[in-house]
CSV table of C-alpha atoms in Angstrom, one decimal:
chain,number,residue,atom,x,y,z
A,1,MET,CA,-33.8,36.2,-23.0
A,2,ALA,CA,-34.7,38.8,-20.9
A,3,HIS,CA,-31.9,38.6,-18.5
A,4,ARG,CA,-29.1,39.0,-21.4
A,5,ARG,CA,-28.7,42.5,-22.5
A,6,VAL,CA,-26.3,41.7,-25.4
A,7,ASP,CA,-26.9,38.8,-27.9
A,8,VAL,CA,-23.7,37.0,-27.8
A,9,ASP,CA,-24.4,34.9,-30.7
A,10,GLU,CA,-24.7,38.1,-32.9
A,11,ILE,CA,-21.0,39.0,-31.5
A,12,ILE,CA,-19.5,35.8,-32.0
A,13,GLY,CA,-21.0,35.3,-35.3
A,14,ASP,CA,-20.2,31.9,-37.2
A,15,GLU,CA,-17.2,30.0,-35.9
A,16,ASP,CA,-16.4,28.9,-39.0
A,17,GLN,CA,-15.0,32.4,-40.2
A,18,TYR,CA,-12.0,31.7,-38.1
A,19,GLU,CA,-9.1,29.8,-39.4
A,20,ASP,CA,-6.7,27.7,-37.8
A,21,ASP,CA,-3.2,28.7,-37.7
A,22,VAL,CA,-2.3,25.2,-39.3
A,23,VAL,CA,-0.2,25.4,-42.5
A,24,GLN,CA,-2.1,23.5,-45.0
A,25,TYR,CA,0.1,20.9,-46.7
A,26,SER,CA,-1.1,18.3,-49.6
A,27,VAL,CA,-1.4,14.8,-48.5
A,28,ALA,CA,1.8,13.8,-50.6
A,29,ASP,CA,4.0,16.5,-48.6
A,30,LEU,CA,2.6,15.2,-45.3
A,31,GLU,CA,3.8,11.7,-46.3
A,32,ASN,CA,7.4,12.9,-47.1
A,33,ILE,CA,7.3,15.0,-43.9
A,34,SER,CA,6.1,11.8,-42.1
A,35,ASN,CA,8.8,9.7,-44.0
A,36,VAL,CA,11.6,12.1,-43.1
A,37,LYS,CA,10.5,12.5,-39.5
A,38,THR,CA,10.3,8.6,-38.8
A,39,GLN,CA,13.7,8.2,-40.1
A,40,ASP,CA,15.1,11.1,-38.1
A,41,VAL,CA,13.2,9.7,-34.8
A,42,ARG,CA,15.1,6.1,-35.3
A,43,ASN,CA,18.5,7.7,-36.0
A,44,TYR,CA,18.2,9.5,-32.8
A,45,LEU,CA,17.0,6.8,-31.0
A,46,GLN,CA,19.8,4.7,-32.1
A,47,ARG,CA,22.5,7.2,-31.0
A,48,GLY,CA,20.5,7.4,-27.6
A,49,ASP,CA,19.8,11.1,-28.2
A,50,PHE,CA,16.2,10.8,-26.6
A,51,VAL,CA,15.9,14.5,-26.3
A,52,ASN,CA,16.2,15.3,-29.9
A,53,ALA,CA,14.5,12.3,-30.8
A,54,LEU,CA,11.4,13.6,-28.9
A,55,ALA,CA,11.6,16.9,-30.0
A,56,ARG,CA,11.9,15.9,-33.7
A,57,ALA,CA,8.7,13.5,-33.0
A,58,LEU,CA,6.8,16.4,-31.7
A,59,ASP,CA,7.7,19.0,-34.3
A,60,GLN,CA,5.1,19.5,-37.1
A,61,PRO,CA,2.6,17.4,-35.6
A,62,CYS,CA,0.0,16.2,-38.4
A,63,TYR,CA,-3.2,17.9,-38.3
A,64,GLY,CA,-6.2,17.2,-40.5
A,65,GLY,CA,-9.2,14.9,-41.2
A,66,ALA,CA,-9.8,11.4,-42.1
A,67,GLU,CA,-7.4,11.4,-45.2
A,68,VAL,CA,-4.4,11.9,-43.1
A,69,GLU,CA,-5.3,9.3,-40.3
A,70,PRO,CA,-2.7,6.9,-41.3
A,71,LEU,CA,-0.1,9.5,-41.2
A,72,LYS,CA,-1.7,10.5,-37.6
A,73,ASN,CA,-1.2,6.9,-36.7
A,74,ILE,CA,2.7,6.9,-37.8
A,75,ALA,CA,3.3,9.9,-35.7
A,76,MET,CA,1.8,8.3,-32.8
A,77,GLN,CA,3.8,5.3,-33.2
A,78,ASN,CA,6.8,7.4,-33.3
A,79,ILE,CA,5.9,9.4,-30.2
A,80,PHE,CA,5.1,6.0,-28.2
A,81,GLN,CA,8.8,4.3,-29.6
A,82,VAL,CA,10.4,7.5,-28.0
A,83,LEU,CA,8.2,7.4,-24.8
A,84,SER,CA,9.0,3.9,-24.2
A,85,SER,CA,12.6,4.1,-24.8
A,86,ILE,CA,13.1,6.7,-22.1
A,87,ARG,CA,13.7,5.5,-18.6
A,88,PRO,CA,11.0,6.9,-16.1
A,89,THR,CA,13.9,8.6,-13.9
A,90,ASP,CA,14.9,10.7,-17.0
A,91,ILE,CA,11.5,11.9,-17.9
A,92,PRO,CA,11.5,15.1,-15.7
A,93,GLN,CA,14.7,16.2,-17.2
A,94,ILE,CA,13.8,15.5,-20.7
A,95,VAL,CA,10.3,17.5,-20.3
A,96,GLY,CA,12.2,20.2,-18.6
A,97,LEU,CA,13.9,21.0,-22.0
A,98,LEU,CA,10.8,21.1,-24.1
A,99,ASN,CA,9.1,24.3,-24.8
A,100,SER,CA,5.4,25.0,-24.0
A,101,GLN,CA,4.1,24.1,-27.5
A,102,GLN,CA,6.0,20.9,-27.5
A,103,ILE,CA,4.7,20.0,-24.0
A,104,ASP,CA,1.0,20.7,-25.2
A,105,THR,CA,1.7,18.6,-28.2
A,106,LEU,CA,2.9,15.8,-26.0
A,107,VAL,CA,-0.1,15.7,-23.7
A,108,LYS,CA,-2.2,15.6,-26.9
A,109,TYR,CA,-0.4,12.5,-28.0
A,110,ILE,CA,-0.5,11.1,-24.6
A,111,TYR,CA,-4.2,11.6,-24.5
A,112,LYS,CA,-4.5,9.9,-28.0
A,113,GLY,CA,-2.3,6.8,-26.8
A,114,LEU,CA,-4.6,6.5,-23.7
A,115,ALA,CA,-7.6,6.3,-26.1
A,116,SER,CA,-6.2,3.4,-27.6
A,117,PRO,CA,-5.3,0.9,-24.5
A,118,ALA,CA,-5.1,-2.3,-26.7
A,119,VAL,CA,-2.7,-0.7,-28.8
A,120,PHE,CA,-0.3,1.3,-26.5
A,121,ASN,CA,0.8,0.6,-22.9
A,122,SER,CA,-1.2,2.8,-20.7
A,123,ASN,CA,1.2,2.7,-17.8
A,124,ILE,CA,4.1,4.4,-20.0
A,125,LEU,CA,1.5,7.0,-20.9
A,126,LEU,CA,0.0,7.5,-17.4
A,127,SER,CA,3.8,7.7,-15.9
A,128,TRP,CA,4.6,10.3,-18.6
A,129,HIS,CA,1.3,12.2,-18.1
A,130,GLU,CA,2.1,12.3,-14.4
A,131,LYS,CA,5.6,13.9,-14.9
A,132,VAL,CA,4.5,16.4,-17.8
A,133,ILE,CA,1.6,18.0,-15.4
A,134,GLU,CA,3.8,17.9,-12.2
A,135,LEU,CA,6.2,20.1,-14.5
A,136,SER,CA,4.1,22.2,-16.8
A,137,GLY,CA,1.1,22.6,-14.5
A,138,PRO,CA,-2.5,21.9,-15.6
A,139,GLY,CA,-2.7,24.7,-18.3
A,140,SER,CA,-1.6,22.1,-20.6
A,141,ILE,CA,-4.5,20.0,-20.0
A,142,ALA,CA,-6.7,22.9,-20.5
A,143,ARG,CA,-5.1,23.9,-23.8
A,144,CYS,CA,-5.0,20.4,-25.0
A,145,LEU,CA,-8.9,19.9,-24.4
A,146,THR,CA,-9.7,23.4,-25.9
A,147,ASP,CA,-7.5,22.8,-29.0
A,148,ARG,CA,-9.9,22.0,-32.0
A,149,ARG,CA,-6.9,20.3,-33.8
A,150,LEU,CA,-6.7,17.0,-33.2
A,151,VAL,CA,-3.3,14.9,-33.6
């Protein structure tokens, strides 16, 4: 440690002291939000309003531990349903209408889907990944990988 003049561990301290900016909901509240969101996404898809369907599916992502894992899976199903409904030629136009927070959340869901190739079609997710990163740049990947909140 002779090469270090400052003890970084002393400055940083305990990482548990930092709280995420996640709004804490009860599991019942998250279930209600999930049910309403699922219905809204289906309604938008039936009307062919893919932009609002994707924006609604990305709104209020479900963060939390094992107790909300079923709700996270429902959210992933919603996202994949929207992504698979959109033609590949329309992807750049739709991604261009999303804000940076929505794009970062979308990248998280794409990676979550790619982690389960038996459940989700990787071809669809990879085509979305290509178009999203092409438009948003590699910063979305870095923010997704460094964010401790998992979808």
